[in-house]
Amino acid sequence: MLLITRRPGEGIVINGSIELQVVEIKGGRVKLGVKYPKGNTVHRQELFVKIQEQNQQAAKVDPTQLNRMLNRMERPKHGRNDNDPDHDG
Amino acid sequence: MAETTTTLITTDSQSPDRELVYPTRFGEVRLREDRLLSFPVGILGFPHCTVFGLSHMPDNSASPILLLQSVNEPGLSFLVADPAMLGVTIADADRQEALKELGLTSAATQLLVILTLHDNHGEGYFLTANTKAPLCIDSQSRVGYQYIFHNKAYSTQHKV
């Protein structure tokens, strides 16, 4: 990872088109300002990671489980499930 | 809205000779090479997957659930749906924000949400839709992006 030291008011330029500026440093938090052209996106990293993980989970949907769910929705609900696991009381 | 989804469908029963066959875990899907969808930056978490085909579910063409099949990685497929078909409302202001940032035009753009199936603690299953980050696809250029809404009202796991 490239490391660059900057003071408030200073910035860096990425690919000649994306400007990242340190706006303020206060109480252990850094406020960043980003200027970027249309078609680019900027998000907090944790949100980005959350959506990546959601996509990875979505890619693993099991067809057997899906069919079971859809069949259950189409059929009227029945009172008892014969495959109900044993339970106490 | 539903009509736009139809134009995005990559399969075409009229010309089976021009189709590519993908044996997915949901069954066999047939994609027309000249009607594929391009995702220039991929889908988040899958940056190398830039070409997809959209198909009805192989075993149920009437289902609102559609299959987004990766061409780069034949083992990768997502379940997606038109949010309107799931009773999910995307506010017009958010839609406009997405279109503006992506440089897409309103009339031609279709939003699709990615679905995830969850095990309900052994009591069957339920589906959630990622309404926070829908796919925005231009049905004319057939180019799409996964867009993350800034609005905190949306969820990555909206129960449907």
JSON list of C-alpha atoms in Angstrom, two decimals:
[
{"chain": "A", "resi": 1, "resn": "MET", "atom": "CA", "xyz": [0.00, 0.00, 0.00]},
{"chain": "A", "resi": 2, "resn": "LEU", "atom": "CA", "xyz": [1.24, 3.45, -0.93]},
{"chain": "A", "resi": 3, "resn": "LEU", "atom": "CA", "xyz": [1.57, 5.74, 2.11]},
{"chain": "A", "resi": 4, "resn": "ILE", "atom": "CA", "xyz": [1.39, 9.53, 1.76]},
{"chain": "A", "resi": 5, "resn": "THR", "atom": "CA", "xyz": [1.40, 12.03, 4.66]},
{"chain": "A", "resi": 6, "resn": "ARG", "atom": "CA", "xyz": [-1.04, 14.94, 4.21]},
{"chain": "A", "resi": 7, "resn": "ARG", "atom": "CA", "xyz": [-2.20, 17.89, 6.32]},
{"chain": "A", "resi": 8, "resn": "PRO", "atom": "CA", "xyz": [-5.76, 19.22, 6.47]},
{"chain": "A", "resi": 9, "resn": "GLY", "atom": "CA", "xyz": [-6.49, 21.11, 3.25]},
{"chain": "A", "resi": 10, "resn": "GLU", "atom": "CA", "xyz": [-4.04, 18.98, 1.29]},
{"chain": "A", "resi": 11, "resn": "GLY", "atom": "CA", "xyz": [-5.01, 16.14, -1.01]},
{"chain": "A", "resi": 12, "resn": "ILE", "atom": "CA", "xyz": [-3.99, 13.61, -3.60]},
{"chain": "A", "resi": 13, "resn": "VAL", "atom": "CA", "xyz": [-5.11, 12.99, -7.18]},
{"chain": "A", "resi": 14, "resn": "ILE", "atom": "CA", "xyz": [-5.86, 9.47, -8.47]},
{"chain": "A", "resi": 15, "resn": "ASN", "atom": "CA", "xyz": [-5.72, 8.68, -12.21]},
{"chain": "A", "resi": 16, "resn": "GLY", "atom": "CA", "xyz": [-5.67, 12.39, -12.96]},
{"chain": "A", "resi": 17, "resn": "SER", "atom": "CA", "xyz": [-9.41, 12.62, -12.34]},
{"chain": "A", "resi": 18, "resn": "ILE", "atom": "CA", "xyz": [-10.22, 11.67, -8.75]},
{"chain": "A", "resi": 19, "resn": "GLU", "atom": "CA", "xyz": [-9.36, 14.23, -6.05]},
{"chain": "A", "resi": 20, "resn": "LEU", "atom": "CA", "xyz": [-9.17, 13.09, -2.45]},
{"chain": "A", "resi": 21, "resn": "GLN", "atom": "CA", "xyz": [-8.72, 15.83, 0.15]},
{"chain": "A", "resi": 22, "resn": "VAL", "atom": "CA", "xyz": [-8.20, 15.77, 3.93]},
{"chain": "A", "resi": 23, "resn": "VAL", "atom": "CA", "xyz": [-10.82, 18.30, 5.06]},
{"chain": "A", "resi": 24, "resn": "GLU", "atom": "CA", "xyz": [-10.51, 18.08, 8.83]},
{"chain": "A", "resi": 25, "resn": "ILE", "atom": "CA", "xyz": [-8.89, 16.04, 11.60]},
{"chain": "A", "resi": 26, "resn": "LYS", "atom": "CA", "xyz": [-10.78, 16.12, 14.89]},
{"chain": "A", "resi": 27, "resn": "GLY", "atom": "CA", "xyz": [-11.06, 13.76, 17.87]},
{"chain": "A", "resi": 28, "resn": "GLY", "atom": "CA", "xyz": [-9.38, 10.79, 16.21]},
{"chain": "A", "resi": 29, "resn": "ARG", "atom": "CA", "xyz": [-11.52, 11.12, 13.07]},
{"chain": "A", "resi": 30, "resn": "VAL", "atom": "CA", "xyz": [-10.49, 12.25, 9.62]},
{"chain": "A", "resi": 31, "resn": "LYS", "atom": "CA", "xyz": [-13.01, 13.96, 7.34]},
{"chain": "A", "resi": 32, "resn": "LEU", "atom": "CA", "xyz": [-12.25, 13.26, 3.67]},
{"chain": "A", "resi": 33, "resn": "GLY", "atom": "CA", "xyz": [-13.60, 15.04, 0.62]},
{"chain": "A", "resi": 34, "resn": "VAL", "atom": "CA", "xyz": [-13.73, 13.24, -2.72]},
{"chain": "A", "resi": 35, "resn": "LYS", "atom": "CA", "xyz": [-14.32, 14.73, -6.17]},
{"chain": "A", "resi": 36, "resn": "TYR", "atom": "CA", "xyz": [-14.82, 12.16, -8.90]},
{"chain": "A", "resi": 37, "resn": "PRO", "atom": "CA", "xyz": [-16.20, 11.98, -12.41]},
{"chain": "A", "resi": 38, "resn": "LYS", "atom": "CA", "xyz": [-19.53, 10.39, -13.34]},
{"chain": "A", "resi": 39, "resn": "GLY", "atom": "CA", "xyz": [-19.50, 6.63, -13.56]},
{"chain": "A", "resi": 40, "resn": "ASN", "atom": "CA", "xyz": [-17.28, 6.24, -10.50]},
{"chain": "A", "resi": 41, "resn": "THR", "atom": "CA", "xyz": [-18.58, 5.33, -7.08]},
{"chain": "A", "resi": 42, "resn": "VAL", "atom": "CA", "xyz": [-17.31, 6.13, -3.60]},
{"chain": "A", "resi": 43, "resn": "HIS", "atom": "CA", "xyz": [-18.54, 4.34, -0.49]},
{"chain": "A", "resi": 44, "resn": "ARG", "atom": "CA", "xyz": [-17.47, 3.63, 3.05]},
{"chain": "A", "resi": 45, "resn": "GLN", "atom": "CA", "xyz": [-15.40, 0.46, 2.91]},
{"chain": "A", "resi": 46, "resn": "GLU", "atom": "CA", "xyz": [-17.56, -1.46, 5.40]},
{"chain": "A", "resi": 47, "resn": "LEU", "atom": "CA", "xyz": [-20.67, -0.98, 3.23]},
{"chain": "A", "resi": 48, "resn": "PHE", "atom": "CA", "xyz": [-18.75, -2.09, 0.16]},
{"chain": "A", "resi": 49, "resn": "VAL", "atom": "CA", "xyz": [-17.59, -5.23, 2.02]},
{"chain": "A", "resi": 50, "resn": "LYS", "atom": "CA", "xyz": [-21.13, -5.92, 3.28]},
{"chain": "A", "resi": 51, "resn": "ILE", "atom": "CA", "xyz": [-22.49, -5.90, -0.28]},
{"chain": "A", "resi": 52, "resn": "GLN", "atom": "CA", "xyz": [-19.66, -8.09, -1.55]},
{"chain": "A", "resi": 53, "resn": "GLU", "atom": "CA", "xyz": [-20.49, -10.61, 1.17]},
{"chain": "A", "resi": 54, "resn": "GLN", "atom": "CA", "xyz": [-24.22, -10.41, 0.37]},
{"chain": "A", "resi": 55, "resn": "ASN", "atom": "CA", "xyz": [-23.47, -11.13, -3.30]},
{"chain": "A", "resi": 56, "resn": "GLN", "atom": "CA", "xyz": [-21.27, -14.07, -2.34]},
{"chain": "A", "resi": 57, "resn": "GLN", "atom": "CA", "xyz": [-24.09, -15.46, -0.19]},
{"chain": "A", "resi": 58, "resn": "ALA", "atom": "CA", "xyz": [-26.61, -14.86, -3.01]},
{"chain": "A", "resi": 59, "resn": "ALA", "atom": "CA", "xyz": [-24.39, -16.81, -5.44]},
{"chain": "A", "resi": 60, "resn": "LYS", "atom": "CA", "xyz": [-24.75, -19.90, -3.22]},
{"chain": "A", "resi": 61, "resn": "VAL", "atom": "CA", "xyz": [-28.56, -20.23, -3.28]},
{"chain": "A", "resi": 62, "resn": "ASP", "atom": "CA", "xyz": [-29.32, -23.94, -3.30]},
{"chain": "A", "resi": 63, "resn": "PRO", "atom": "CA", "xyz": [-31.85, -25.01, -5.97]},
{"chain": "A", "resi": 64, "resn": "THR", "atom": "CA", "xyz": [-33.28, -27.81, -3.81]},
{"chain": "A", "resi": 65, "resn": "GLN", "atom": "CA", "xyz": [-33.94, -25.41, -0.94]},
{"chain": "A", "resi": 66, "resn": "LEU", "atom": "CA", "xyz": [-35.43, -22.87, -3.36]},
{"chain": "A", "resi": 67, "resn": "ASN", "atom": "CA", "xyz": [-37.85, -25.42, -4.80]},
{"chain": "A", "resi": 68, "resn": "ARG", "atom": "CA", "xyz": [-38.85, -26.51, -1.30]},
{"chain": "A", "resi": 69, "resn": "MET", "atom": "CA", "xyz": [-39.66, -22.91, -0.41]},
{"chain": "A", "resi": 70, "resn": "LEU", "atom": "CA", "xyz": [-41.57, -22.25, -3.63]},
{"chain": "A", "resi": 71, "resn": "ASN", "atom": "CA", "xyz": [-43.58, -25.49, -3.32]},
{"chain": "A", "resi": 72, "resn": "ARG", "atom": "CA", "xyz": [-44.53, -24.61, 0.21]},
{"chain": "A", "resi": 73, "resn": "MET", "atom": "CA", "xyz": [-45.75, -21.18, -0.95]},
{"chain": "A", "resi": 74, "resn": "GLU", "atom": "CA", "xyz": [-47.88, -22.69, -3.74]},
{"chain": "A", "resi": 75, "resn": "ARG", "atom": "CA", "xyz": [-49.49, -25.42, -1.62]},
{"chain": "A", "resi": 76, "resn": "PRO", "atom": "CA", "xyz": [-51.94, -24.57, 1.14]},
{"chain": "A", "resi": 77, "resn": "LYS", "atom": "CA", "xyz": [-50.31, -24.89, 4.54]},
{"chain": "A", "resi": 78, "resn": "HIS", "atom": "CA", "xyz": [-50.82, -28.21, 6.28]},
{"chain": "A", "resi": 79, "resn": "GLY", "atom": "CA", "xyz": [-51.10, -28.45, 10.02]},
{"chain": "A", "resi": 80, "resn": "ARG", "atom": "CA", "xyz": [-48.54, -31.14, 10.74]},
{"chain": "A", "resi": 81, "resn": "ASN", "atom": "CA", "xyz": [-45.16, -31.84, 9.32]},
{"chain": "A", "resi": 82, "resn": "ASP", "atom": "CA", "xyz": [-44.50, -35.57, 9.23]},
{"chain": "A", "resi": 83, "resn": "ASN", "atom": "CA", "xyz": [-40.78, -34.97, 9.16]},
{"chain": "A", "resi": 84, "resn": "ASP", "atom": "CA", "xyz": [-40.89, -32.87, 12.29]},
{"chain": "A", "resi": 85, "resn": "PRO", "atom": "CA", "xyz": [-37.81, -33.71, 14.35]},
{"chain": "A", "resi": 86, "resn": "ASP", "atom": "CA", "xyz": [-38.34, -35.16, 17.81]},
{"chain": "A", "resi": 87, "resn": "HIS", "atom": "CA", "xyz": [-38.79, -32.61, 20.51]},
{"chain": "A", "resi": 88, "resn": "ASP", "atom": "CA", "xyz": [-39.48, -32.75, 24.23]},
{"chain": "A", "resi": 89, "resn": "GLY", "atom": "CA", "xyz": [-42.90, -31.97, 25.68]},
{"chain": "B", "resi": 1, "resn": "MET", "atom": "CA", "xyz": [-41.53, -1.91, -16.13]},
{"chain": "B", "resi": 2, "resn": "ALA", "atom": "CA", "xyz": [-42.25, -5.59, -16.73]},
{"chain": "B", "resi": 3, "resn": "GLU", "atom": "CA", "xyz": [-41.89, -5.00, -20.46]},
{"chain": "B", "resi": 4, "resn": "THR", "atom": "CA", "xyz": [-38.38, -3.66, -19.98]},
{"chain": "B", "resi": 5, "resn": "THR", "atom": "CA", "xyz": [-37.46, -6.80, -18.05]},
{"chain": "B", "resi": 6, "resn": "THR", "atom": "CA", "xyz": [-38.69, -8.85, -21.00]},
{"chain": "B", "resi": 7, "resn": "THR", "atom": "CA", "xyz": [-36.37, -7.00, -23.36]},
{"chain": "B", "resi": 8, "resn": "LEU", "atom": "CA", "xyz": [-33.43, -7.85, -21.10]},
{"chain": "B", "resi": 9, "resn": "ILE", "atom": "CA", "xyz": [-34.10, -11.57, -21.28]},
{"chain": "B", "resi": 10, "resn": "THR", "atom": "CA", "xyz": [-31.21, -13.14, -23.12]},
{"chain": "B", "resi": 11, "resn": "THR", "atom": "CA", "xyz": [-32.96, -16.32, -24.17]},
{"chain": "B", "resi": 12, "resn": "ASP", "atom": "CA", "xyz": [-35.08, -16.56, -27.28]},
{"chain": "B", "resi": 13, "resn": "SER", "atom": "CA", "xyz": [-37.07, -19.66, -28.09]},
{"chain": "B", "resi": 14, "resn": "GLN", "atom": "CA", "xyz": [-37.56, -18.39, -31.66]},
{"chain": "B", "resi": 15, "resn": "SER", "atom": "CA", "xyz": [-33.97, -19.04, -32.64]},
{"chain": "B", "resi": 16, "resn": "PRO", "atom": "CA", "xyz": [-32.58, -21.99, -30.68]},
{"chain": "B", "resi": 17, "resn": "ASP", "atom": "CA", "xyz": [-29.71, -22.39, -33.16]},
{"chain": "B", "resi": 18, "resn": "ARG", "atom": "CA", "xyz": [-28.10, -19.14, -31.97]},
{"chain": "B", "resi": 19, "resn": "GLU", "atom": "CA", "xyz": [-28.02, -20.04, -28.31]},
{"chain": "B", "resi": 20, "resn": "LEU", "atom": "CA", "xyz": [-25.26, -21.03, -25.93]},
{"chain": "B", "resi": 21, "resn": "VAL", "atom": "CA", "xyz": [-26.22, -23.77, -23.49]},
{"chain": "B", "resi": 22, "resn": "TYR", "atom": "CA", "xyz": [-25.26, -23.48, -19.82]},
{"chain": "B", "resi": 23, "resn": "PRO", "atom": "CA", "xyz": [-25.89, -26.38, -17.48]},
{"chain": "B", "resi": 24, "resn": "THR", "atom": "CA", "xyz": [-26.50, -24.42, -14.23]},
{"chain": "B", "resi": 25, "resn": "ARG", "atom": "CA", "xyz": [-27.42, -25.87, -10.84]},
{"chain": "B", "resi": 26, "resn": "PHE", "atom": "CA", "xyz": [-30.96, -24.60, -11.51]},
{"chain": "B", "resi": 27, "resn": "GLY", "atom": "CA", "xyz": [-31.16, -26.53, -14.78]},
{"chain": "B", "resi": 28, "resn": "GLU", "atom": "CA", "xyz": [-30.13, -25.85, -18.34]},
{"chain": "B", "resi": 29, "resn": "VAL", "atom": "CA", "xyz": [-30.28, -22.23, -19.53]},
{"chain": "B", "resi": 30, "resn": "ARG", "atom": "CA", "xyz": [-29.86, -21.12, -23.12]},
{"chain": "B", "resi": 31, "resn": "LEU", "atom": "CA", "xyz": [-28.35, -17.70, -23.73]},
{"chain": "B", "resi": 32, "resn": "ARG", "atom": "CA", "xyz": [-28.24, -15.87, -27.02]},
{"chain": "B", "resi": 33, "resn": "GLU", "atom": "CA", "xyz": [-24.73, -14.64, -27.64]},
{"chain": "B", "resi": 34, "resn": "ASP", "atom": "CA", "xyz": [-25.88, -11.42, -29.31]},
{"chain": "B", "resi": 35, "resn": "ARG", "atom": "CA", "xyz": [-28.18, -10.48, -26.45]},
{"chain": "B", "resi": 36, "resn": "LEU", "atom": "CA", "xyz": [-25.84, -10.84, -23.48]},
{"chain": "B", "resi": 37, "resn": "LEU", "atom": "CA", "xyz": [-25.56, -8.15, -20.79]},
{"chain": "B", "resi": 38, "resn": "SER", "atom": "CA", "xyz": [-22.29, -6.39, -20.10]},
{"chain": "B", "resi": 39, "resn": "PHE", "atom": "CA", "xyz": [-21.26, -5.34, -16.57]},
{"chain": "B", "resi": 40, "resn": "PRO", "atom": "CA", "xyz": [-18.04, -3.35, -17.22]},
{"chain": "B", "resi": 41, "resn": "VAL", "atom": "CA", "xyz": [-16.92, -3.44, -13.57]},
{"chain": "B", "resi": 42, "resn": "GLY", "atom": "CA", "xyz": [-18.53, -6.76, -12.74]},
{"chain": "B", "resi": 43, "resn": "ILE", "atom": "CA", "xyz": [-20.74, -7.31, -9.72]},
{"chain": "B", "resi": 44, "resn": "LEU", "atom": "CA", "xyz": [-19.34, -6.41, -6.27]},
{"chain": "B", "resi": 45, "resn": "GLY", "atom": "CA", "xyz": [-17.20, -9.31, -5.07]},
{"chain": "B", "resi": 46, "resn": "PHE", "atom": "CA", "xyz": [-17.00, -10.68, -8.62]},
{"chain": "B", "resi": 47, "resn": "PRO", "atom": "CA", "xyz": [-15.08, -7.99, -10.54]},
{"chain": "B", "resi": 48, "resn": "HIS", "atom": "CA", "xyz": [-13.93, -10.44, -13.22]},
{"chain": "B", "resi": 49, "resn": "CYS", "atom": "CA", "xyz": [-17.49, -11.43, -14.13]},
{"chain": "B", "resi": 50, "resn": "THR", "atom": "CA", "xyz": [-18.38, -8.82, -16.74]},
{"chain": "B", "resi": 51, "resn": "VAL", "atom": "CA", "xyz": [-20.73, -10.72, -19.05]},
{"chain": "B", "resi": 52, "resn": "PHE", "atom": "CA", "xyz": [-24.06, -12.21, -18.00]},
{"chain": "B", "resi": 53, "resn": "GLY", "atom": "CA", "xyz": [-27.20, -13.59, -19.54]},
{"chain": "B", "resi": 54, "resn": "LEU", "atom": "CA", "xyz": [-30.69, -13.17, -18.08]},
{"chain": "B", "resi": 55, "resn": "SER", "atom": "CA", "xyz": [-33.05, -16.08, -18.30]},
{"chain": "B", "resi": 56, "resn": "HIS", "atom": "CA", "xyz": [-36.36, -17.28, -16.91]},
{"chain": "B", "resi": 57, "resn": "MET", "atom": "CA", "xyz": [-36.03, -20.07, -14.38]},
{"chain": "B", "resi": 58, "resn": "PRO", "atom": "CA", "xyz": [-35.46, -23.26, -16.43]},
{"chain": "B", "resi": 59, "resn": "ASP", "atom": "CA", "xyz": [-38.28, -25.11, -14.65]},
{"chain": "B", "resi": 60, "resn": "ASN", "atom": "CA", "xyz": [-40.71, -22.19, -14.33]},
{"chain": "B", "resi": 61, "resn": "SER", "atom": "CA", "xyz": [-40.87, -19.53, -17.02]},
{"chain": "B", "resi": 62, "resn": "ALA", "atom": "CA", "xyz": [-43.81, -17.83, -15.29]},
{"chain": "B", "resi": 63, "resn": "SER", "atom": "CA", "xyz": [-41.93, -17.12, -12.07]},
{"chain": "B", "resi": 64, "resn": "PRO", "atom": "CA", "xyz": [-40.99, -13.50, -11.28]},
{"chain": "B", "resi": 65, "resn": "ILE", "atom": "CA", "xyz": [-37.63, -14.92, -10.20]},
{"chain": "B", "resi": 66, "resn": "LEU", "atom": "CA", "xyz": [-35.09, -14.71, -13.02]},
{"chain": "B", "resi": 67, "resn": "LEU", "atom": "CA", "xyz": [-31.65, -16.25, -13.40]},
{"chain": "B", "resi": 68, "resn": "LEU", "atom": "CA", "xyz": [-28.62, -14.03, -14.03]},
{"chain": "B", "resi": 69, "resn": "GLN", "atom": "CA", "xyz": [-26.01, -16.39, -15.42]},
{"chain": "B", "resi": 70, "resn": "SER", "atom": "CA", "xyz": [-22.32, -15.50, -15.65]},
{"chain": "B", "resi": 71, "resn": "VAL", "atom": "CA", "xyz": [-20.68, -16.21, -18.98]},
{"chain": "B", "resi": 72, "resn": "ASN", "atom": "CA", "xyz": [-17.14, -15.77, -17.59]},
{"chain": "B", "resi": 73, "resn": "GLU", "atom": "CA", "xyz": [-17.74, -18.24, -14.79]},
{"chain": "B", "resi": 74, "resn": "PRO", "atom": "CA", "xyz": [-20.32, -20.87, -15.78]},
{"chain": "B", "resi": 75, "resn": "GLY", "atom": "CA", "xyz": [-20.73, -21.97, -12.14]},
{"chain": "B", "resi": 76, "resn": "LEU", "atom": "CA", "xyz": [-21.88, -18.51, -11.07]},
{"chain": "B", "resi": 77, "resn": "SER", "atom": "CA", "xyz": [-25.54, -17.59, -11.18]},
{"chain": "B", "resi": 78, "resn": "PHE", "atom": "CA", "xyz": [-27.74, -15.21, -9.21]},
{"chain": "B", "resi": 79, "resn": "LEU", "atom": "CA", "xyz": [-31.46, -15.18, -8.63]},
{"chain": "B", "resi": 80, "resn": "VAL", "atom": "CA", "xyz": [-32.81, -11.73, -9.45]},
{"chain": "B", "resi": 81, "resn": "ALA", "atom": "CA", "xyz": [-36.21, -10.06, -9.79]},
{"chain": "B", "resi": 82, "resn": "ASP", "atom": "CA", "xyz": [-37.88, -6.82, -10.79]},
{"chain": "B", "resi": 83, "resn": "PRO", "atom": "CA", "xyz": [-38.48, -5.17, -7.38]},
{"chain": "B", "resi": 84, "resn": "ALA", "atom": "CA", "xyz": [-41.99, -4.17, -8.46]},
{"chain": "B", "resi": 85, "resn": "MET", "atom": "CA", "xyz": [-42.86, -7.83, -9.01]},
{"chain": "B", "resi": 86, "resn": "LEU", "atom": "CA", "xyz": [-41.89, -8.53, -5.38]},
{"chain": "B", "resi": 87, "resn": "GLY", "atom": "CA", "xyz": [-43.95, -5.64, -4.04]},
{"chain": "B", "resi": 88, "resn": "VAL", "atom": "CA", "xyz": [-40.79, -3.69, -3.22]},
{"chain": "B", "resi": 89, "resn": "THR", "atom": "CA", "xyz": [-40.91, 0.04, -3.90]},
{"chain": "B", "resi": 90, "resn": "ILE", "atom": "CA", "xyz": [-37.79, 1.90, -4.95]},
{"chain": "B", "resi": 91, "resn": "ALA", "atom": "CA", "xyz": [-38.39, 5.63, -4.43]},
{"chain": "B", "resi": 92, "resn": "ASP", "atom": "CA", "xyz": [-38.19, 7.66, -7.61]},
{"chain": "B", "resi": 93, "resn": "ALA", "atom": "CA", "xyz": [-35.66, 10.07, -6.04]},
{"chain": "B", "resi": 94, "resn": "ASP", "atom": "CA", "xyz": [-33.27, 7.17, -5.36]},
{"chain": "B", "resi": 95, "resn": "ARG", "atom": "CA", "xyz": [-33.79, 5.76, -8.83]},
{"chain": "B", "resi": 96, "resn": "GLN", "atom": "CA", "xyz": [-33.01, 9.18, -10.33]},
{"chain": "B", "resi": 97, "resn": "GLU", "atom": "CA", "xyz": [-29.88, 9.47, -8.16]},
{"chain": "B", "resi": 98, "resn": "ALA", "atom": "CA", "xyz": [-28.66, 6.09, -9.47]},
{"chain": "B", "resi": 99, "resn": "LEU", "atom": "CA", "xyz": [-29.35, 6.98, -13.10]},
{"chain": "B", "resi": 100, "resn": "LYS", "atom": "CA", "xyz": [-27.65, 10.35, -12.76]},
{"chain": "B", "resi": 101, "resn": "GLU", "atom": "CA", "xyz": [-24.50, 8.89, -11.18]},
{"chain": "B", "resi": 102, "resn": "LEU", "atom": "CA", "xyz": [-24.33, 6.06, -13.69]},
{"chain": "B", "resi": 103, "resn": "GLY", "atom": "CA", "xyz": [-25.13, 8.29, -16.67]},
{"chain": "B", "resi": 104, "resn": "LEU", "atom": "CA", "xyz": [-28.11, 6.14, -17.72]},
{"chain": "B", "resi": 105, "resn": "THR", "atom": "CA", "xyz": [-31.42, 7.30, -19.16]},
{"chain": "B", "resi": 106, "resn": "SER", "atom": "CA", "xyz": [-34.61, 6.73, -17.25]},
{"chain": "B", "resi": 107, "resn": "ALA", "atom": "CA", "xyz": [-36.91, 5.10, -19.77]},
{"chain": "B", "resi": 108, "resn": "ALA", "atom": "CA", "xyz": [-34.50, 2.38, -20.84]},
{"chain": "B", "resi": 109, "resn": "THR", "atom": "CA", "xyz": [-33.15, 1.42, -17.42]},
{"chain": "B", "resi": 110, "resn": "GLN", "atom": "CA", "xyz": [-34.45, -1.57, -15.54]},
{"chain": "B", "resi": 111, "resn": "LEU", "atom": "CA", "xyz": [-33.63, -2.22, -11.89]},
{"chain": "B", "resi": 112, "resn": "LEU", "atom": "CA", "xyz": [-33.23, -5.80, -10.69]},
{"chain": "B", "resi": 113, "resn": "VAL", "atom": "CA", "xyz": [-32.62, -6.89, -7.10]},
{"chain": "B", "resi": 114, "resn": "ILE", "atom": "CA", "xyz": [-30.40, -9.85, -6.21]},
{"chain": "B", "resi": 115, "resn": "LEU", "atom": "CA", "xyz": [-32.12, -12.48, -4.06]},
{"chain": "B", "resi": 116, "resn": "THR", "atom": "CA", "xyz": [-30.70, -14.62, -1.26]},
{"chain": "B", "resi": 117, "resn": "LEU", "atom": "CA", "xyz": [-32.35, -17.68, 0.27]},
{"chain": "B", "resi": 118, "resn": "HIS", "atom": "CA", "xyz": [-32.08, -18.10, 4.03]},
{"chain": "B", "resi": 119, "resn": "ASP", "atom": "CA", "xyz": [-32.67, -21.11, 6.25]},
{"chain": "B", "resi": 120, "resn": "ASN", "atom": "CA", "xyz": [-35.32, -20.10, 8.79]},
{"chain": "B", "resi": 121, "resn": "HIS", "atom": "CA", "xyz": [-33.76, -22.02, 11.74]},
{"chain": "B", "resi": 122, "resn": "GLY", "atom": "CA", "xyz": [-34.89, -25.34, 10.25]},
{"chain": "B", "resi": 123, "resn": "GLU", "atom": "CA", "xyz": [-38.47, -24.04, 9.76]},
{"chain": "B", "resi": 124, "resn": "GLY", "atom": "CA", "xyz": [-38.35, -23.76, 5.99]},
{"chain": "B", "resi": 125, "resn": "TYR", "atom": "CA", "xyz": [-36.72, -21.00, 4.01]},
{"chain": "B", "resi": 126, "resn": "PHE", "atom": "CA", "xyz": [-37.29, -17.35, 3.17]},
{"chain": "B", "resi": 127, "resn": "LEU", "atom": "CA", "xyz": [-36.02, -14.98, 0.50]},
{"chain": "B", "resi": 128, "resn": "THR", "atom": "CA", "xyz": [-34.45, -11.57, 0.93]},
{"chain": "B", "resi": 129, "resn": "ALA", "atom": "CA", "xyz": [-33.77, -8.97, -1.74]},
{"chain": "B", "resi": 130, "resn": "ASN", "atom": "CA", "xyz": [-30.77, -6.68, -1.73]},
{"chain": "B", "resi": 131, "resn": "THR", "atom": "CA", "xyz": [-32.62, -3.38, -2.19]},
{"chain": "B", "resi": 132, "resn": "LYS", "atom": "CA", "xyz": [-29.57, -1.42, -1.01]},
{"chain": "B", "resi": 133, "resn": "ALA", "atom": "CA", "xyz": [-27.55, -2.36, -4.07]},
{"chain": "B", "resi": 134, "resn": "PRO", "atom": "CA", "xyz": [-29.74, -3.16, -7.10]},
{"chain": "B", "resi": 135, "resn": "LEU", "atom": "CA", "xyz": [-28.52, -3.89, -10.60]},
{"chain": "B", "resi": 136, "resn": "CYS", "atom": "CA", "xyz": [-29.29, -1.01, -12.96]},
{"chain": "B", "resi": 137, "resn": "ILE", "atom": "CA", "xyz": [-29.34, -2.23, -16.55]},
{"chain": "B", "resi": 138, "resn": "ASP", "atom": "CA", "xyz": [-29.77, -0.12, -19.67]},
{"chain": "B", "resi": 139, "resn": "SER", "atom": "CA", "xyz": [-31.99, -2.27, -21.88]},
{"chain": "B", "resi": 140, "resn": "GLN", "atom": "CA", "xyz": [-30.85, -0.46, -25.05]},
{"chain": "B", "resi": 141, "resn": "SER", "atom": "CA", "xyz": [-27.08, -0.66, -24.63]},
{"chain": "B", "resi": 142, "resn": "ARG", "atom": "CA", "xyz": [-27.46, -3.83, -22.51]},
{"chain": "B", "resi": 143, "resn": "VAL", "atom": "CA", "xyz": [-24.92, -2.45, -20.04]},
{"chain": "B", "resi": 144, "resn": "GLY", "atom": "CA", "xyz": [-25.41, -2.78, -16.30]},
{"chain": "B", "resi": 145, "resn": "TYR", "atom": "CA", "xyz": [-23.95, -1.74, -12.96]},
{"chain": "B", "resi": 146, "resn": "GLN", "atom": "CA", "xyz": [-24.58, -2.68, -9.36]},
{"chain": "B", "resi": 147, "resn": "TYR", "atom": "CA", "xyz": [-25.42, 0.62, -7.71]},
{"chain": "B", "resi": 148, "resn": "ILE", "atom": "CA", "xyz": [-25.31, 1.26, -3.96]},
{"chain": "B", "resi": 149, "resn": "PHE", "atom": "CA", "xyz": [-28.03, 3.67, -2.78]},
{"chain": "B", "resi": 150, "resn": "HIS", "atom": "CA", "xyz": [-26.93, 6.36, -0.35]},
{"chain": "B", "resi": 151, "resn": "ASN", "atom": "CA", "xyz": [-30.40, 6.27, 1.25]},
{"chain": "B", "resi": 152, "resn": "LYS", "atom": "CA", "xyz": [-30.17, 4.30, 4.50]},
{"chain": "B", "resi": 153, "resn": "ALA", "atom": "CA", "xyz": [-33.81, 3.15, 4.20]},
{"chain": "B", "resi": 154, "resn": "TYR", "atom": "CA", "xyz": [-32.78, 0.22, 2.00]},
{"chain": "B", "resi": 155, "resn": "SER", "atom": "CA", "xyz": [-31.44, -3.08, 3.25]},
{"chain": "B", "resi": 156, "resn": "THR", "atom": "CA", "xyz": [-29.07, -5.69, 1.83]},
{"chain": "B", "resi": 157, "resn": "GLN", "atom": "CA", "xyz": [-31.53, -8.26, 3.25]},
{"chain": "B", "resi": 158, "resn": "HIS", "atom": "CA", "xyz": [-35.07, -6.96, 2.63]},
{"chain": "B", "resi": 159, "resn": "LYS", "atom": "CA", "xyz": [-37.45, -9.81, 3.44]},
{"chain": "B", "resi": 160, "resn": "VAL", "atom": "CA", "xyz": [-39.86, -10.58, 0.57]}
]
